[in-house]
PDB file of C-alpha atoms in Angstrom:
ATOM      1  CA  ALA Y   1      12.420  13.047   4.813  1.00 77.00           C
ATOM      2  CA  GLN Y   2      10.448  10.205   2.777  1.00 86.00           C
ATOM      3  CA  ARG Y   3       7.801  12.076  -0.209  1.00 92.00           C
ATOM      4  CA  VAL Y   4       6.658  10.742  -3.305  1.00 96.00           C
ATOM      5  CA  THR Y   5       5.114  12.671  -5.048  1.00 97.00           C
ATOM      6  CA  GLN Y   6       2.522  11.747  -8.459  1.00 98.00           C
ATOM      7  CA  PRO Y   7       1.247  14.489  -9.570  1.00 97.00           C
ATOM      8  CA  GLU Y   8      -1.659  13.401 -12.496  1.00 96.00           C
ATOM      9  CA  LYS Y   9      -5.006  12.663 -10.040  1.00 96.00           C
ATOM     10  CA  LEU Y  10      -5.999  11.374 -13.218  1.00 98.00           C
ATOM     11  CA  LEU Y  11      -5.644  10.016 -16.674  1.00 98.00           C
ATOM     12  CA  SER Y  12      -6.901   9.210 -19.401  1.00 98.00           C
ATOM     13  CA  VAL Y  13      -5.572   7.898 -22.908  1.00 97.00           C
ATOM     14  CA  PHE Y  14      -6.818   6.570 -25.570  1.00 97.00           C
ATOM     15  CA  LYS Y  15      -6.288   2.571 -26.475  1.00 97.00           C
ATOM     16  CA  GLY Y  16      -3.409   1.140 -27.999  1.00 97.00           C
ATOM     17  CA  ALA Y  17      -1.371   5.066 -26.963  1.00 98.00           C
ATOM     18  CA  PRO Y  18       1.627   5.598 -24.766  1.00 97.00           C
ATOM     19  CA  VAL Y  19       1.669   5.616 -21.572  1.00 97.00           C
ATOM     20  CA  GLU Y  20       3.340   7.351 -18.818  1.00 97.00           C
ATOM     21  CA  LEU Y  21       2.144   7.458 -14.733  1.00 98.00           C
ATOM     22  CA  LYS Y  22       4.583   9.855 -12.991  1.00 98.00           C
ATOM     23  CA  CYS Y  23       6.263   9.813 -10.050  1.00 97.00           C
ATOM     24  CA  ASN Y  24       9.117  11.903  -8.298  1.00 97.00           C
ATOM     25  CA  TYR Y  25      10.710  10.957  -4.958  1.00 96.00           C
ATOM     26  CA  SER Y  26      12.279  12.432  -2.400  1.00 94.00           C
ATOM     27  CA  TYR Y  27      14.772  10.795   0.037  1.00 90.00           C
ATOM     28  CA  SER Y  28      18.360  10.846   1.429  1.00 84.00           C
ATOM     29  CA  GLY Y  29      19.366   7.719   1.181  1.00 83.00           C
ATOM     30  CA  SER Y  30      18.997   4.748  -1.379  1.00 83.00           C
ATOM     31  CA  PRO Y  31      15.606   3.491  -1.741  1.00 86.00           C
ATOM     32  CA  GLU Y  32      13.596   1.049  -3.425  1.00 90.00           C
ATOM     33  CA  LEU Y  33      10.905   1.982  -5.726  1.00 93.00           C
ATOM     34  CA  PHE Y  34       7.794   0.476  -6.394  1.00 94.00           C
ATOM     35  CA  TRP Y  35       4.873   0.049  -7.957  1.00 96.00           C
ATOM     36  CA  TYR Y  36       1.243  -1.001  -7.058  1.00 96.00           C
ATOM     37  CA  VAL Y  37      -2.035  -1.436  -8.930  1.00 96.00           C
ATOM     38  CA  GLN Y  38      -5.426  -1.383  -7.774  1.00 96.00           C
ATOM     39  CA  TYR Y  39      -7.908  -2.678 -10.138  1.00 96.00           C
ATOM     40  CA  SER Y  40     -11.348  -2.448  -9.281  1.00 93.00           C
ATOM     41  CA  ARG Y  41     -12.147  -4.269  -6.611  1.00 91.00           C
ATOM     42  CA  GLN Y  42      -9.587  -5.956  -6.309  1.00 94.00           C
ATOM     43  CA  ARG Y  43      -6.610  -5.626  -3.631  1.00 95.00           C
ATOM     44  CA  LEU Y  44      -3.585  -3.626  -3.408  1.00 96.00           C
ATOM     45  CA  GLN Y  45      -0.742  -5.637  -5.639  1.00 94.00           C
ATOM     46  CA  LEU Y  46       2.559  -5.502  -6.257  1.00 93.00           C
ATOM     47  CA  LEU Y  47       3.090  -4.439 -10.097  1.00 94.00           C
ATOM     48  CA  LEU Y  48       7.080  -3.821 -10.151  1.00 92.00           C
ATOM     49  CA  ARG Y  49      10.188  -3.124  -8.456  1.00 89.00           C
ATOM     50  CA  HIS Y  50      13.103  -1.028  -9.656  1.00 84.00           C
ATOM     51  CA  ILE Y  51      16.017  -3.785  -8.114  1.00 78.00           C
ATOM     52  CA  SER Y  52      14.468  -6.662  -9.837  1.00 77.00           C
ATOM     53  CA  ARG Y  53      14.093  -4.782 -13.549  1.00 74.00           C
ATOM     54  CA  GLU Y  54      10.763  -6.170 -14.634  1.00 80.00           C
ATOM     55  CA  SER Y  55       8.661  -6.094 -16.932  1.00 81.00           C
ATOM     56  CA  ILE Y  56       4.885  -6.921 -16.015  1.00 85.00           C
ATOM     57  CA  LYS Y  57       2.114  -7.015 -18.662  1.00 91.00           C
ATOM     58  CA  GLY Y  58       3.477  -4.370 -20.632  1.00 91.00           C
ATOM     59  CA  PHE Y  59       5.045  -1.849 -18.501  1.00 95.00           C
ATOM     60  CA  THR Y  60       8.295  -1.253 -17.381  1.00 94.00           C
ATOM     61  CA  ALA Y  61       9.978   1.308 -14.800  1.00 94.00           C
ATOM     62  CA  ASP Y  62      13.834   3.171 -14.396  1.00 87.00           C
ATOM     63  CA  LEU Y  63      14.926   4.036 -11.261  1.00 89.00           C
ATOM     64  CA  ASN Y  64      16.541   8.041 -12.537  1.00 90.00           C
ATOM     65  CA  LYS Y  65      18.756   8.779  -9.711  1.00 88.00           C
ATOM     66  CA  GLY Y  66      19.382  12.412 -10.718  1.00 90.00           C
ATOM     67  CA  GLU Y  67      15.903  13.454 -11.605  1.00 91.00           C
ATOM     68  CA  THR Y  68      15.037  11.416  -8.612  1.00 93.00           C
ATOM     69  CA  SER Y  69      11.575   9.814 -10.396  1.00 95.00           C
ATOM     70  CA  PHE Y  70      10.474   6.482 -11.251  1.00 95.00           C
ATOM     71  CA  HIS Y  71       8.408   6.851 -14.112  1.00 96.00           C
ATOM     72  CA  LEU Y  72       6.010   3.834 -14.792  1.00 96.00           C
ATOM     73  CA  LYS Y  73       5.996   3.422 -19.079  1.00 96.00           C
ATOM     74  CA  LYS Y  74       3.285   1.439 -21.548  1.00 96.00           C
ATOM     75  CA  PRO Y  75       4.393   1.657 -25.108  1.00 96.00           C
ATOM     76  CA  PHE Y  76       0.546   0.840 -25.689  1.00 97.00           C
ATOM     77  CA  ALA Y  77      -2.553   1.078 -23.231  1.00 97.00           C
ATOM     78  CA  GLN Y  78      -4.737  -2.285 -22.991  1.00 97.00           C
ATOM     79  CA  GLU Y  79      -8.467  -1.270 -21.480  1.00 97.00           C
ATOM     80  CA  GLU Y  80      -7.162  -4.128 -19.081  1.00 97.00           C
ATOM     81  CA  ASP Y  81      -5.042  -1.559 -17.732  1.00 98.00           C
ATOM     82  CA  SER Y  82      -7.767   1.120 -15.808  1.00 98.00           C
ATOM     83  CA  ALA Y  83      -7.036   0.625 -12.981  1.00 98.00           C
ATOM     84  CA  MET Y  84      -5.536   2.945  -9.881  1.00 98.00           C
ATOM     85  CA  TYR Y  85      -1.575   2.875  -9.570  1.00 98.00           C
ATOM     86  CA  TYR Y  86       0.689   3.735  -6.790  1.00 98.00           C
ATOM     87  CA  CYS Y  87       4.104   5.034  -6.463  1.00 97.00           C
ATOM     88  CA  ALA Y  88       5.788   3.352  -3.472  1.00 96.00           C
ATOM     89  CA  LEU Y  89       9.051   4.099  -1.483  1.00 94.00           C
ATOM     90  CA  SER Y  90      10.939   1.933   0.755  1.00 91.00           C
ATOM     91  CA  GLY Y  91      14.062   3.746   2.800  1.00 83.00           C
ATOM     92  CA  SER Y  92      13.969   2.159   5.638  1.00 74.00           C
ATOM     93  CA  GLY Y  93      13.610  -1.643   5.061  1.00 69.00           C
ATOM     94  CA  TYR Y  94       9.257  -1.985   5.938  1.00 76.00           C
ATOM     95  CA  ALA Y  95       7.254   0.582   5.753  1.00 87.00           C
ATOM     96  CA  LEU Y  96       6.108   1.243   2.272  1.00 92.00           C
ATOM     97  CA  ASN Y  97       5.004   5.829   1.426  1.00 94.00           C
ATOM     98  CA  PHE Y  98       2.900   5.683  -0.723  1.00 96.00           C
ATOM     99  CA  GLY Y  99       2.074   8.691  -3.528  1.00 97.00           C
ATOM    100  CA  LYS Y 100      -0.976   9.694  -3.453  1.00 97.00           C
ATOM    101  CA  GLY Y 101      -2.471   7.526  -6.597  1.00 97.00           C
ATOM    102  CA  THR Y 102      -2.685   8.078 -10.529  1.00 98.00           C
ATOM    103  CA  SER Y 103      -5.942   7.155 -11.306  1.00 98.00           C
ATOM    104  CA  LEU Y 104      -5.804   5.432 -15.256  1.00 98.00           C
ATOM    105  CA  LEU Y 105      -8.619   4.608 -17.497  1.00 98.00           C
ATOM    106  CA  VAL Y 106      -8.022   3.593 -21.073  1.00 98.00           C
ATOM    107  CA  THR Y 107     -10.736   4.580 -23.255  1.00 97.00           C
ATOM    108  CA  PRO Y 108     -11.307   2.642 -26.715  1.00 94.00           C
TER     109      PRO Y 108
ATOM    110  CA  GLU Q   1      -1.450 -21.044  -0.351  1.00 52.00           C
ATOM    111  CA  THR Q   2      -3.930 -18.862   1.164  1.00 70.00           C
ATOM    112  CA  GLY Q   3      -3.345 -14.662   0.750  1.00 91.00           C
ATOM    113  CA  VAL Q   4      -4.102 -11.828   3.790  1.00 96.00           C
ATOM    114  CA  THR Q   5      -7.404 -11.919   5.189  1.00 96.00           C
ATOM    115  CA  GLN Q   6      -9.123  -9.571   7.422  1.00 97.00           C
ATOM    116  CA  SER Q   7     -12.338  -8.827   9.064  1.00 97.00           C
ATOM    117  CA  PRO Q   8     -14.790  -7.067   9.094  1.00 97.00           C
ATOM    118  CA  THR Q   9     -15.448  -5.685   5.993  1.00 97.00           C
ATOM    119  CA  HIS Q  10     -17.219  -3.483   6.633  1.00 97.00           C
ATOM    120  CA  LEU Q  11     -17.219  -1.365  10.241  1.00 96.00           C
ATOM    121  CA  ILE Q  12     -19.585   2.281  11.837  1.00 98.00           C
ATOM    122  CA  LYS Q  13     -18.500   2.681  15.803  1.00 98.00           C
ATOM    123  CA  THR Q  14     -19.085   6.330  17.702  1.00 98.00           C
ATOM    124  CA  ARG Q  15     -16.666   8.481  18.526  1.00 98.00           C
ATOM    125  CA  GLY Q  16     -14.224   7.749  21.672  1.00 98.00           C
ATOM    126  CA  GLN Q  17     -15.493   3.780  21.652  1.00 98.00           C
ATOM    127  CA  GLN Q  18     -12.647   0.975  21.038  1.00 98.00           C
ATOM    128  CA  VAL Q  19     -12.365  -1.107  17.963  1.00 98.00           C
ATOM    129  CA  THR Q  20     -10.249  -3.889  16.569  1.00 98.00           C
ATOM    130  CA  LEU Q  21      -9.815  -5.314  13.568  1.00 98.00           C
ATOM    131  CA  ARG Q  22      -7.656  -8.364  12.480  1.00 98.00           C
ATOM    132  CA  CYS Q  23      -5.547  -9.812   9.918  1.00 97.00           C
ATOM    133  CA  SER Q  24      -4.218 -12.923   8.730  1.00 95.00           C
ATOM    134  CA  SER Q  25      -1.235 -13.638   7.186  1.00 93.00           C
ATOM    135  CA  GLN Q  26      -0.418 -15.162   4.293  1.00 89.00           C
ATOM    136  CA  SER Q  27       1.267 -18.346   4.459  1.00 86.00           C
ATOM    137  CA  GLY Q  28       4.827 -18.436   4.988  1.00 85.00           C
ATOM    138  CA  HIS Q  29       4.909 -14.832   5.768  1.00 90.00           C
ATOM    139  CA  ASN Q  30       5.744 -12.992   9.693  1.00 90.00           C
ATOM    140  CA  THR Q  31       5.929  -9.939   8.945  1.00 92.00           C
ATOM    141  CA  VAL Q  32       2.494  -7.482   9.609  1.00 95.00           C
ATOM    142  CA  SER Q  33       1.779  -4.158   8.480  1.00 95.00           C
ATOM    143  CA  TRP Q  34      -1.064  -2.343   9.010  1.00 97.00           C
ATOM    144  CA  TYR Q  35      -2.189   0.789   6.371  1.00 98.00           C
ATOM    145  CA  GLN Q  36      -4.664   3.193   7.218  1.00 98.00           C
ATOM    146  CA  GLN Q  37      -6.169   4.006   3.724  1.00 97.00           C
ATOM    147  CA  ALA Q  38      -8.426   8.002   3.524  1.00 96.00           C
ATOM    148  CA  LEU Q  39     -10.141   8.672   0.747  1.00 93.00           C
ATOM    149  CA  GLY Q  40      -8.280  10.104  -2.173  1.00 91.00           C
ATOM    150  CA  GLN Q  41      -5.125   9.604  -0.370  1.00 94.00           C
ATOM    151  CA  GLY Q  42      -2.340   6.664  -0.844  1.00 95.00           C
ATOM    152  CA  PRO Q  43      -2.013   4.051   2.253  1.00 97.00           C
ATOM    153  CA  GLN Q  44      -0.113   5.890   5.442  1.00 97.00           C
ATOM    154  CA  PHE Q  45       2.512   3.281   7.127  1.00 95.00           C
ATOM    155  CA  ILE Q  46       0.592   2.678  10.906  1.00 97.00           C
ATOM    156  CA  PHE Q  47       3.032   0.469  12.246  1.00 95.00           C
ATOM    157  CA  GLN Q  48       4.503  -3.716  11.363  1.00 93.00           C
ATOM    158  CA  TYR Q  49       4.888  -6.505  13.482  1.00 93.00           C
ATOM    159  CA  TYR Q  50       7.363  -9.290  12.855  1.00 90.00           C
ATOM    160  CA  ARG Q  51       7.827 -12.228  15.345  1.00 88.00           C
ATOM    161  CA  GLU Q  52       5.582 -10.624  17.362  1.00 92.00           C
ATOM    162  CA  GLU Q  53       7.048  -7.473  17.960  1.00 93.00           C
ATOM    163  CA  GLU Q  54       6.339  -3.808  16.811  1.00 92.00           C
ATOM    164  CA  ASN Q  55       9.227  -3.627  14.062  1.00 87.00           C
ATOM    165  CA  GLY Q  56       9.346   0.293  12.923  1.00 90.00           C
ATOM    166  CA  ARG Q  57       5.482   2.874  13.482  1.00 93.00           C
ATOM    167  CA  GLY Q  58       4.994   5.333  11.544  1.00 93.00           C
ATOM    168  CA  ASN Q  59       3.269   8.667  12.272  1.00 94.00           C
ATOM    169  CA  PHE Q  60       0.121   7.433  14.002  1.00 97.00           C
ATOM    170  CA  PRO Q  61      -0.357   8.138  18.550  1.00 97.00           C
ATOM    171  CA  PRO Q  62      -0.647   5.778  20.610  1.00 97.00           C
ATOM    172  CA  ARG Q  63      -4.237   4.757  20.897  1.00 98.00           C
ATOM    173  CA  PHE Q  64      -3.224   3.544  17.461  1.00 98.00           C
ATOM    174  CA  SER Q  65      -1.993  -0.092  19.189  1.00 97.00           C
ATOM    175  CA  GLY Q  66      -1.333  -3.904  17.793  1.00 97.00           C
ATOM    176  CA  LEU Q  67      -0.816  -7.123  18.435  1.00 96.00           C
ATOM    177  CA  GLN Q  68       0.710 -10.146  15.882  1.00 96.00           C
ATOM    178  CA  PHE Q  69      -0.016 -14.043  18.000  1.00 94.00           C
ATOM    179  CA  PRO Q  70       2.188 -17.144  17.447  1.00 92.00           C
ATOM    180  CA  ASN Q  71       0.153 -17.449  14.430  1.00 90.00           C
ATOM    181  CA  TYR Q  72       1.715 -14.693  13.123  1.00 90.00           C
ATOM    182  CA  SER Q  73      -2.193 -12.770  12.926  1.00 93.00           C
ATOM    183  CA  SER Q  74      -2.772  -9.492  14.041  1.00 96.00           C
ATOM    184  CA  GLU Q  75      -4.089  -7.249  15.403  1.00 97.00           C
ATOM    185  CA  LEU Q  76      -4.783  -3.825  15.555  1.00 98.00           C
ATOM    186  CA  ASN Q  77      -6.360  -1.577  17.687  1.00 98.00           C
ATOM    187  CA  VAL Q  78      -7.503   1.624  18.576  1.00 98.00           C
ATOM    188  CA  ASN Q  79      -9.032   3.397  21.232  1.00 98.00           C
ATOM    189  CA  ALA Q  80     -11.572   6.733  21.103  1.00 98.00           C
ATOM    190  CA  LEU Q  81     -12.199   6.625  18.066  1.00 98.00           C
ATOM    191  CA  GLU Q  82     -12.312  10.170  16.134  1.00 98.00           C
ATOM    192  CA  LEU Q  83     -14.045  11.247  13.186  1.00 98.00           C
ATOM    193  CA  ASP Q  84     -10.624  11.677  11.224  1.00 97.00           C
ATOM    194  CA  ASP Q  85     -10.122   7.874  11.985  1.00 98.00           C
ATOM    195  CA  SER Q  86     -13.296   7.197   9.210  1.00 98.00           C
ATOM    196  CA  ALA Q  87     -10.502   5.381   6.933  1.00 98.00           C
ATOM    197  CA  LEU Q  88      -9.731   1.642   4.945  1.00 97.00           C
ATOM    198  CA  TYR Q  89      -7.634   0.164   7.245  1.00 98.00           C
ATOM    199  CA  LEU Q  90      -5.275  -2.417   4.670  1.00 98.00           C
ATOM    200  CA  CYS Q  91      -2.997  -4.707   6.168  1.00 97.00           C
ATOM    201  CA  ALA Q  92      -0.213  -6.358   4.543  1.00 96.00           C
ATOM    202  CA  SER Q  93       2.366  -9.173   4.676  1.00 95.00           C
ATOM    203  CA  SER Q  94       5.963 -10.221   3.033  1.00 92.00           C
ATOM    204  CA  SER Q  95       7.930 -13.088   3.849  1.00 87.00           C
ATOM    205  CA  PRO Q  96      11.551 -13.175   5.544  1.00 76.00           C
ATOM    206  CA  GLN Q  97      13.086 -13.439   1.883  1.00 79.00           C
ATOM    207  CA  VAL Q  98      11.388 -10.484   0.358  1.00 81.00           C
ATOM    208  CA  PRO Q  99       9.934  -7.771   3.845  1.00 77.00           C
ATOM    209  CA  THR Q 100       9.756  -4.790   1.319  1.00 79.00           C
ATOM    210  CA  GLU Q 101       7.311  -6.961  -1.081  1.00 86.00           C
ATOM    211  CA  ALA Q 102       3.901  -6.646   0.330  1.00 91.00           C
ATOM    212  CA  PHE Q 103       0.794  -8.572   0.184  1.00 94.00           C
ATOM    213  CA  PHE Q 104      -2.019  -6.790   0.784  1.00 96.00           C
ATOM    214  CA  GLY Q 105      -5.557  -7.944   2.222  1.00 97.00           C
ATOM    215  CA  GLN Q 106      -8.895  -6.789   0.676  1.00 96.00           C
ATOM    216  CA  GLY Q 107      -9.381  -3.739   3.521  1.00 97.00           C
ATOM    217  CA  THR Q 108     -11.549  -3.256   6.338  1.00 98.00           C
ATOM    218  CA  ARG Q 109     -13.979   0.185   5.594  1.00 97.00           C
ATOM    219  CA  LEU Q 110     -14.293   2.055   9.246  1.00 98.00           C
ATOM    220  CA  THR Q 111     -16.603   4.794  10.044  1.00 98.00           C
ATOM    221  CA  VAL Q 112     -16.879   6.511  12.287  1.00 98.00           C
ATOM    222  CA  VAL Q 113     -20.010   8.723  13.845  1.00 97.00           C
TER     223      VAL Q 113
END
């Protein structure tokens, strides 16, 4: 069975502080992992995917197969990073299995 | 390039009624997926359509059904509405080259009373 766990419902950090949004997954095969973001009044959009190994808006995420984690990190948080973040897994090649999301609030 | 558009944006239905939600996929995308997002939850996969055929289905009862048209637009139909069907319904399209990179619409907020 596929499962994505985001343990924090809400994460509040100060501007300029490092941020880490946690994501753990369970899947028996080799999954594709994603982070999606939803800014206020905007639609859900892809932030990054593990296979591309990119840094988007200063965010990075490394797939740790041993710990079955895909944590999202940014060294210096900005106020515009405040949003809802969802970790998602695709094991089948078509369906995305989302976590419940973490609301990130960056305060000045 | 136009994005994914959904209609209507909001609607209210009575328990037991039927509802149809519509989605236009992004230009060049032939795969459409539907998700249900209950309050405080992440989106949950309902089903996916590829070239007018259902390509995969999540854990939803048969009263949730869909269609995809030759222009790749799609409909989600829900029969015998229940109060628990109240949710945000999201449509996402993707390209054949990158099927797991989903582009989402703004959603339809369904309230069942």
